[in-house]
Amino acid sequence: MNPFSSGTRLRDMIRAIRSCKTAAEERAVVRKECAAIRAAISENDQDYRHRNLAKLMFIHMLGYPTHFGQMECLKLIASSGFPEKRIGYLGLMLLLDERQEVLMLVTNSLKQDLNHSNQYIIGLALCALGNICSAEMARDLAPEVERLLQFRDPNIRKKAALCSIRIIKKVPDLAENFINPAASLLREKHHGVLITGVQLCTDLCKVSSEALEYFREKCTEGLVKTLKDMANSPYAPEYDIAGITDPFLHIRLLKLLRILGQGDADASDCMNDILAQVATKIESNKNAGNAILYECVGTIMSIEDNGGLRVLAINILGRFLSNRDNNIRYVALNMLMKAITVDAQAVQRHRATILECVKDSDASIRKKALDLVYLLVNESNVKPLTKELIESLEASDQEFKGVLTAKICSLVEKFSPEKIWYIDQMLKVLSEAGNFVKDEVWHALIVVISNASDLHGYSVRALYRAFQTSTEQETLVRVAVWCIGEYGDMLVNNVGMLDIEEPITVTESDAVDALEVSIKRLNSDLTTKAMALIALLKLSSRFPSCSE
Amino acid sequence: MIHFVLLISRQGKVRLTKWYSPYSQKERTKVIRELSGLILTRGPKLCNFVEWRGLRVVYKRYASLYFCMCIDEDDNELEILEIIHHYVEVLDRYFGSVCELDLIYNFHKAYFILDELLIAGELQEPSKRTVARLVAAQDSLVETAKEQTSSITNIIAQVANFTIKMLHKGYGPWGSNALHLESLFLVDVCTRLVDQH
């Protein structure tokens, strides 16, 4: 038997492809298989349609084009047998996306299948519809799905609920029709139906203010009770994860309560007790527990203020922040960013820990922490925070340096209390990471220096010192060179010394040497060299003795 | 919501992709390439979240496979880790100590199971037992259909064989004509049945 005919079993084709040693070999095998499949398709071969589609799906996952198989999905879906429909719908979901016109052709089959006597076939149709329907299909089939929300079998009700979510997202006008059926789902006992029902209500609230009002008024109490029952539920092996009964349901309920309580004092009042209970009783040694606590904190921070609850929430975040688990620290930082708008002071108290996170070995955490620090800066804490950030600069890797530098420069510019502090910080940044400093930034620095006439001497001396030690930072060299050119005489004669300065001995030829070095150094680019030359020109008029 | 689910091997081979948001075929390839590069290079001690294109991707490595789910910024990352684990446990129960090879040769079954767990990018069923039961029920529907087909095929094959034998043997003049006609009729019926199955 020719191993490459459409007569090969799926397993054999997979084996053949996996045993290929080179990409070219694989392409050859795939090409042969596709040719056989194409032939079978054009002959309208029914026997192997099922298997051929499975093969096509595998080939598709390898990255090869398989659009010629799209109609096969439709034919299989239109067949009467369950196995054919099952693979047909799967193929549809994998090989097509909602933007393709071919998809519309399935609408009729879907309609029939949504009315099928076999509930598993109804399930297949709901799944496919819920995953990839377009807006037109949603509109066409919404009435069927709405009806199925009250089907006798919970398996179908829960699928219909999720399918409805897609429908109202695609066609928000239809949301009104789903409000009542969704509300009745909230009174069910079956966890699958509850979870999907709660999710449907949540999404309804997002697209329809009418829905939000309705659920807020009619369902808040019921939801609070459901959450209470969950929290107090005895051990239920079917739903237990890490000692908690159905953490997923806990989380969905908390999410919906958040939306209902936001901006409404009565609703928020209603849920205070259960939120406190969850926040204090849920164990936080396993991920499931932490996931619930995280959600709970999110809800507390969003609803109307109840001082005690907020304190609880921030405390939980504080604990999270010192957790050794990277995931927990990450979500804590995330939540703290949202908490800033609600209670900035409380977040400020955790500044030290947050700054530690800026030096974390995990790039995701560093970035989050930096974003958070940026939001925490104000006039009163800018000095110590900047100091810490500059220290982190020294320890950070190349990738992070760019981001960190940009943030520091931005902060310094925005909040600097005095010019001299600004110049100092910029100098440090330039020495450490000058190459990451953007042009606008060092241009701005030069402008500030030139406008601060009392600091000319200070600036040029400080720059000269820095220049001696950090010549690899291009931008530092440029600024130094410019200053020496402008204020060379102050440098040499220690003019305008401030109390905090130590005297420095720089002769005219030292200054000129410095400029010469800048021109000659290997790393200097044209801009630097040009600036150095101009600086020399300026000095030649000021230091006539060194003109050579 | 979950925008898509990816299963990638350590060498960057795609074992499963499920898309709940619109991404064209071209976009999908690009996404897979970008995320593979981003995730496969992360060290083992780092957190399981990466920011990507304004979204967040939660990933967890189980043996040689990375399970990745892309979510919105305001979704609960820790919960997604639980959802990933939920899926893995159901797979484990179904295949009996699942390994990557199971998912390669039975990728369609992995998809069927995923479809009982997620629809429209949201969780469908928190009970592993229920998911297992539903998948088993559908599997047995497929088995029953297969058996029916093969038993009908058997009957057809037997009838066809018998008919041909009769035709070859040829009975008495009047008898053989009648038998001949009946045989032809039977062959016709058999052919039609074969066409349907």
Coordinates of C-alpha atoms in Angstrom, one line a residue, chain A residues 165-514:
Chain A
I165 CA -21.7 36.4 25.8
R166 CA -20.3 36.3 22.4
I167 CA -23.6 37.3 20.9
I168 CA -24.0 40.4 23.0
K169 CA -20.4 41.4 22.4
K170 CA -20.9 41.2 18.7
V171 CA -24.4 42.8 18.7
P172 CA -24.8 44.9 21.9
D173 CA -28.4 45.9 20.8
L174 CA -29.5 42.4 21.6
A175 CA -28.4 42.6 25.2
E176 CA -31.8 43.6 26.5
N177 CA -33.2 40.2 25.4
F178 CA -30.8 38.4 27.6
I179 CA -31.2 40.3 30.9
N180 CA -34.1 38.2 32.3
P181 CA -32.9 34.8 31.3
A182 CA -29.5 35.6 32.6
A183 CA -31.0 36.7 36.0
S184 CA -32.7 33.4 36.4
L185 CA -29.4 31.5 35.8
L186 CA -28.1 33.2 39.0
R187 CA -30.6 31.2 41.0
E188 CA -29.4 27.9 39.9
K189 CA -27.4 25.3 41.9
H190 CA -25.4 23.7 39.2
H191 CA -21.9 25.2 39.4
G192 CA -21.3 25.2 35.7
V193 CA -24.5 27.1 35.0
L194 CA -23.8 29.4 37.9
I195 CA -20.3 30.3 36.7
T196 CA -21.4 30.9 33.2
G197 CA -24.5 32.7 34.3
V198 CA -22.5 35.1 36.5
Q199 CA -20.1 35.7 33.7
L200 CA -23.0 36.5 31.3
C201 CA -24.4 39.0 33.8
T202 CA -20.9 40.6 34.2
D203 CA -20.6 41.0 30.4
L204 CA -24.2 42.3 30.1
C205 CA -23.4 45.0 32.7
K206 CA -20.4 46.1 30.6
V207 CA -22.5 46.6 27.4
S208 CA -25.8 47.7 28.8
S209 CA -26.4 50.2 31.6
E210 CA -30.0 48.9 31.7
A211 CA -28.7 45.5 32.6
L212 CA -26.4 47.0 35.2
E213 CA -29.3 48.8 36.9
Y214 CA -31.4 45.7 36.8
F215 CA -28.9 43.3 38.3
R216 CA -27.8 45.9 40.9
E217 CA -31.3 46.3 42.1
K218 CA -32.6 42.7 41.8
C219 CA -29.7 40.4 42.2
T220 CA -27.0 41.9 44.5
E221 CA -28.5 40.3 47.6
G222 CA -28.9 37.0 46.0
L223 CA -25.3 37.0 44.8
V224 CA -24.0 38.0 48.2
K225 CA -25.9 35.0 49.6
T226 CA -24.4 32.7 47.0
L227 CA -20.9 33.8 47.8
K228 CA -21.6 33.4 51.5
D229 CA -22.8 29.8 50.9
M230 CA -19.7 29.1 48.9
A231 CA -17.4 30.5 51.5
N232 CA -19.1 28.5 54.2
S233 CA -19.6 25.4 52.2
P234 CA -18.3 22.1 53.7
Y235 CA -15.8 20.0 51.8
A236 CA -17.1 19.2 48.3
P237 CA -14.7 16.9 46.5
E238 CA -16.0 17.6 43.1
Y239 CA -15.2 21.3 43.3
D240 CA -12.4 21.4 45.9
I241 CA -9.1 23.0 44.9
A242 CA -6.5 23.5 47.7
G243 CA -9.1 23.2 50.4
I244 CA -11.5 25.8 48.9
T245 CA -14.8 25.0 47.3
D246 CA -14.9 26.1 43.7
P247 CA -12.4 29.0 43.7
F248 CA -13.5 29.9 40.2
L249 CA -17.0 30.6 41.3
H250 CA -15.7 32.7 44.2
I251 CA -13.7 34.8 41.8
R252 CA -16.5 35.2 39.3
L253 CA -18.9 36.3 42.0
L254 CA -16.4 38.8 43.4
K255 CA -15.9 40.2 39.9
L256 CA -19.7 40.7 39.4
L257 CA -20.1 42.2 42.9
R258 CA -17.3 44.7 42.0
I259 CA -19.2 45.9 39.0
L260 CA -22.5 46.1 40.9
G261 CA -21.0 47.9 43.9
Q262 CA -18.9 50.4 42.0
G263 CA -20.4 53.9 42.4
D264 CA -23.4 52.7 44.5
A265 CA -23.4 53.0 48.2
D266 CA -26.3 50.7 48.9
A267 CA -24.9 47.8 46.9
S268 CA -21.5 48.3 48.4
D269 CA -23.0 48.2 51.9
C270 CA -24.7 45.0 51.1
M271 CA -21.5 43.2 50.3
N272 CA -19.2 44.5 53.1
D273 CA -19.6 41.6 55.4
I274 CA -18.9 38.9 52.9
L275 CA -15.9 40.8 51.5
A276 CA -14.5 41.1 55.0
Q277 CA -15.1 37.4 55.6
V278 CA -13.4 36.3 52.4
A279 CA -10.5 38.7 53.0
T280 CA -9.8 37.4 56.5
K281 CA -10.7 33.7 56.2
I282 CA -9.3 32.6 52.9
E283 CA -5.9 30.9 53.3
S284 CA -3.2 32.3 51.3
N285 CA -0.6 29.5 51.1
K286 CA -1.8 28.2 47.7
N287 CA -2.3 29.9 44.4
A288 CA -6.1 29.3 44.4
G289 CA -6.5 31.1 47.7
N290 CA -4.3 34.0 46.6
A291 CA -6.3 34.3 43.4
I292 CA -9.4 34.8 45.4
L293 CA -7.7 37.3 47.8
Y294 CA -6.4 39.2 44.8
E295 CA -9.9 39.4 43.3
C296 CA -11.3 40.4 46.7
V297 CA -8.8 43.2 47.1
G298 CA -9.7 44.4 43.6
T299 CA -13.4 44.5 44.5
I300 CA -12.8 46.3 47.8
M301 CA -10.7 49.0 46.1
S302 CA -13.4 49.6 43.5
I303 CA -16.6 49.8 45.5
E304 CA -17.6 52.6 47.8
D305 CA -15.4 53.4 50.7
N306 CA -15.6 51.4 53.9
G307 CA -12.5 52.5 55.8
G308 CA -12.0 49.2 57.5
L309 CA -12.2 47.1 54.4
R310 CA -9.7 49.3 52.6
V311 CA -7.2 48.9 55.4
L312 CA -7.7 45.1 55.2
A313 CA -7.1 45.2 51.4
I314 CA -3.9 47.3 51.6
N315 CA -2.6 45.0 54.3
I316 CA -3.1 42.0 52.1
L317 CA -1.3 43.7 49.3
G318 CA 1.5 44.5 51.7
R319 CA 1.8 40.8 52.5
F320 CA 1.7 39.9 48.9
L321 CA 4.5 42.4 48.2
S322 CA 6.9 40.6 50.6
N323 CA 5.9 37.1 49.4
R324 CA 8.8 35.2 47.9
D325 CA 6.7 34.0 45.0
N326 CA 7.3 36.2 42.0
N327 CA 3.8 35.8 40.7
I328 CA 2.3 37.2 44.0
R329 CA 4.7 40.1 44.0
Y330 CA 3.8 40.9 40.4
V331 CA 0.0 40.9 41.0
A332 CA 0.6 43.0 44.2
L333 CA 2.4 45.7 42.2
N334 CA -0.4 45.6 39.6
M335 CA -3.1 46.1 42.2
L336 CA -1.1 48.8 44.0
M337 CA -1.1 50.8 40.7
K338 CA -4.8 50.7 40.7
A339 CA -4.9 51.5 44.5
I340 CA -3.0 54.7 44.0
T341 CA -6.0 56.5 42.7
V342 CA -8.0 55.4 45.6
D343 CA -5.6 55.7 48.5
A344 CA -2.2 57.1 47.5
Q345 CA -1.0 57.5 51.1
A346 CA -1.5 53.8 51.9
V347 CA 0.5 52.9 48.9
Q348 CA 3.3 55.3 49.8
R349 CA 3.9 53.4 53.0
H350 CA 5.1 50.5 50.9
R351 CA 7.6 52.6 49.0
A352 CA 10.6 50.8 50.4
T353 CA 9.4 47.4 49.3
I354 CA 8.4 48.7 45.9
L355 CA 11.9 50.2 45.4
E356 CA 13.4 46.8 46.2
C357 CA 11.3 45.4 43.4
V358 CA 12.9 47.8 40.9
K359 CA 16.1 45.8 41.5
D360 CA 14.4 42.4 41.2
S361 CA 15.9 39.8 38.9
D362 CA 12.6 39.4 37.1
A363 CA 12.2 41.8 34.2
S364 CA 8.4 41.8 34.4
I365 CA 8.6 42.7 38.1
R366 CA 11.2 45.4 37.6
K367 CA 9.1 47.1 34.9
K368 CA 5.9 47.0 37.0
A369 CA 7.7 48.4 40.0
L370 CA 9.3 51.2 38.0
D371 CA 5.9 52.2 36.6
L372 CA 4.5 52.2 40.2
V373 CA 7.4 54.3 41.6
Y374 CA 6.9 56.8 38.8
L375 CA 3.3 57.2 39.9
L376 CA 4.4 57.6 43.6
V377 CA 6.8 60.5 43.0
N378 CA 5.7 63.9 44.4
E379 CA 7.6 67.0 45.5
S380 CA 8.2 65.7 49.0
N381 CA 9.7 62.4 48.1
V382 CA 11.4 63.0 44.8
K383 CA 14.9 63.4 46.3
P384 CA 15.1 60.1 48.1
L385 CA 13.3 58.2 45.4
T386 CA 15.6 59.5 42.7
K387 CA 18.6 58.6 44.8
E388 CA 17.3 55.0 45.0
L389 CA 16.5 54.9 41.3
I390 CA 19.9 56.0 40.3
E391 CA 21.4 53.3 42.5
S392 CA 19.3 50.8 40.7
L393 CA 20.6 52.2 37.5
E394 CA 24.0 51.0 38.4
A395 CA 22.8 47.5 39.0
S396 CA 20.5 47.1 36.0
D397 CA 21.1 45.4 32.7
Q398 CA 21.3 47.0 29.3
E399 CA 17.7 46.4 28.4
F400 CA 16.3 47.9 31.6
K401 CA 18.8 50.8 31.6
G402 CA 17.1 52.5 28.7
V403 CA 13.6 52.5 30.3
L404 CA 15.0 53.4 33.7
T405 CA 17.0 56.3 32.4
A406 CA 14.1 57.7 30.5
K407 CA 11.9 57.6 33.7
I408 CA 14.6 59.1 35.9
C409 CA 15.2 62.0 33.5
S410 CA 11.5 62.6 33.2
L411 CA 11.0 62.6 37.0
V412 CA 14.0 64.9 37.6
E413 CA 12.8 67.4 35.0
K414 CA 9.2 67.3 36.4
F415 CA 9.9 67.6 40.0
S416 CA 13.3 69.1 40.6
P417 CA 13.1 71.6 43.5
E418 CA 16.4 73.3 42.8
K419 CA 18.5 73.7 39.7
I420 CA 21.6 72.5 41.4
W421 CA 19.9 69.3 42.4
Y422 CA 18.7 68.9 38.9
I423 CA 22.2 69.3 37.5
D424 CA 23.7 66.9 40.1
Q425 CA 21.2 64.2 39.3
M426 CA 21.6 64.6 35.6
L427 CA 25.3 64.4 36.0
K428 CA 25.0 61.1 37.8
V429 CA 22.7 59.7 35.2
L430 CA 25.0 60.8 32.4
S431 CA 27.9 59.2 34.1
E432 CA 26.1 56.0 34.6
A433 CA 24.0 55.7 31.5
G434 CA 24.7 58.7 29.3
N435 CA 24.4 56.6 26.2
F436 CA 20.7 56.0 26.9
V437 CA 19.9 59.6 27.4
K438 CA 17.8 61.1 24.6
D439 CA 18.9 64.2 22.7
E440 CA 16.1 66.4 24.0
V441 CA 17.2 65.6 27.5
W442 CA 20.8 66.6 27.3
H443 CA 19.9 69.6 25.2
A444 CA 17.5 70.7 28.0
L445 CA 20.3 70.2 30.5
I446 CA 22.6 72.6 28.6
V447 CA 19.8 75.1 28.4
V448 CA 19.3 74.9 32.2
I449 CA 23.0 75.3 32.8
S450 CA 23.3 78.3 30.6
N451 CA 20.4 79.9 32.2
A452 CA 21.7 79.3 35.7
S453 CA 24.5 81.9 35.7
D454 CA 25.4 81.3 39.3
L455 CA 26.0 77.7 38.7
H456 CA 28.2 78.0 35.6
G457 CA 31.4 77.5 37.6
Y458 CA 30.0 74.7 39.6
S459 CA 28.7 72.9 36.5
V460 CA 31.8 73.1 34.5
R461 CA 33.9 71.9 37.4
A462 CA 31.6 69.0 38.2
L463 CA 31.5 68.0 34.6
Y464 CA 35.2 68.2 34.3
R465 CA 35.5 65.8 37.2
A466 CA 32.9 63.5 35.8
F467 CA 34.6 63.6 32.5
Q468 CA 37.8 62.3 34.0
T469 CA 36.2 59.2 35.2
S470 CA 33.5 58.3 32.7
T471 CA 34.6 58.8 29.2
E472 CA 32.6 56.0 27.6
Q473 CA 29.4 57.9 28.0
E474 CA 29.0 59.8 24.8
T475 CA 26.4 62.3 26.0
L476 CA 28.5 63.1 29.1
V477 CA 31.4 63.9 26.9
R478 CA 29.3 66.2 24.8
V479 CA 27.9 68.2 27.7
A480 CA 31.3 68.3 29.3
V481 CA 32.9 69.5 26.1
W482 CA 30.3 72.2 25.6
C483 CA 30.7 73.5 29.2
I484 CA 34.5 73.6 29.0
G485 CA 34.2 75.6 25.8
E486 CA 31.7 78.0 27.3
Y487 CA 33.1 78.4 30.8
G488 CA 36.7 77.3 30.5
D489 CA 38.0 80.3 32.2
M490 CA 35.8 79.6 35.3
L491 CA 37.1 76.1 35.4
V492 CA 40.7 77.2 35.3
N493 CA 40.3 80.1 37.7
N494 CA 37.9 78.4 40.1
V495 CA 35.4 81.2 39.5
G496 CA 32.1 81.3 41.3
M497 CA 32.9 78.5 43.8
L498 CA 30.1 77.4 46.0
D499 CA 30.5 76.5 49.6
I500 CA 30.1 72.8 49.0
E501 CA 32.8 72.7 46.5
E502 CA 36.4 71.7 46.8
P503 CA 39.0 73.6 44.9
I504 CA 40.3 71.9 41.8
T505 CA 43.5 72.6 39.9
V506 CA 43.0 72.8 36.2
T507 CA 45.4 74.6 34.0
E508 CA 44.6 76.0 30.7
S509 CA 46.4 73.3 29.0
D510 CA 44.6 70.6 31.0
A511 CA 41.4 72.0 29.7
V512 CA 42.6 72.0 26.2
D513 CA 43.9 68.5 26.6
A514 CA 40.6 67.3 27.8

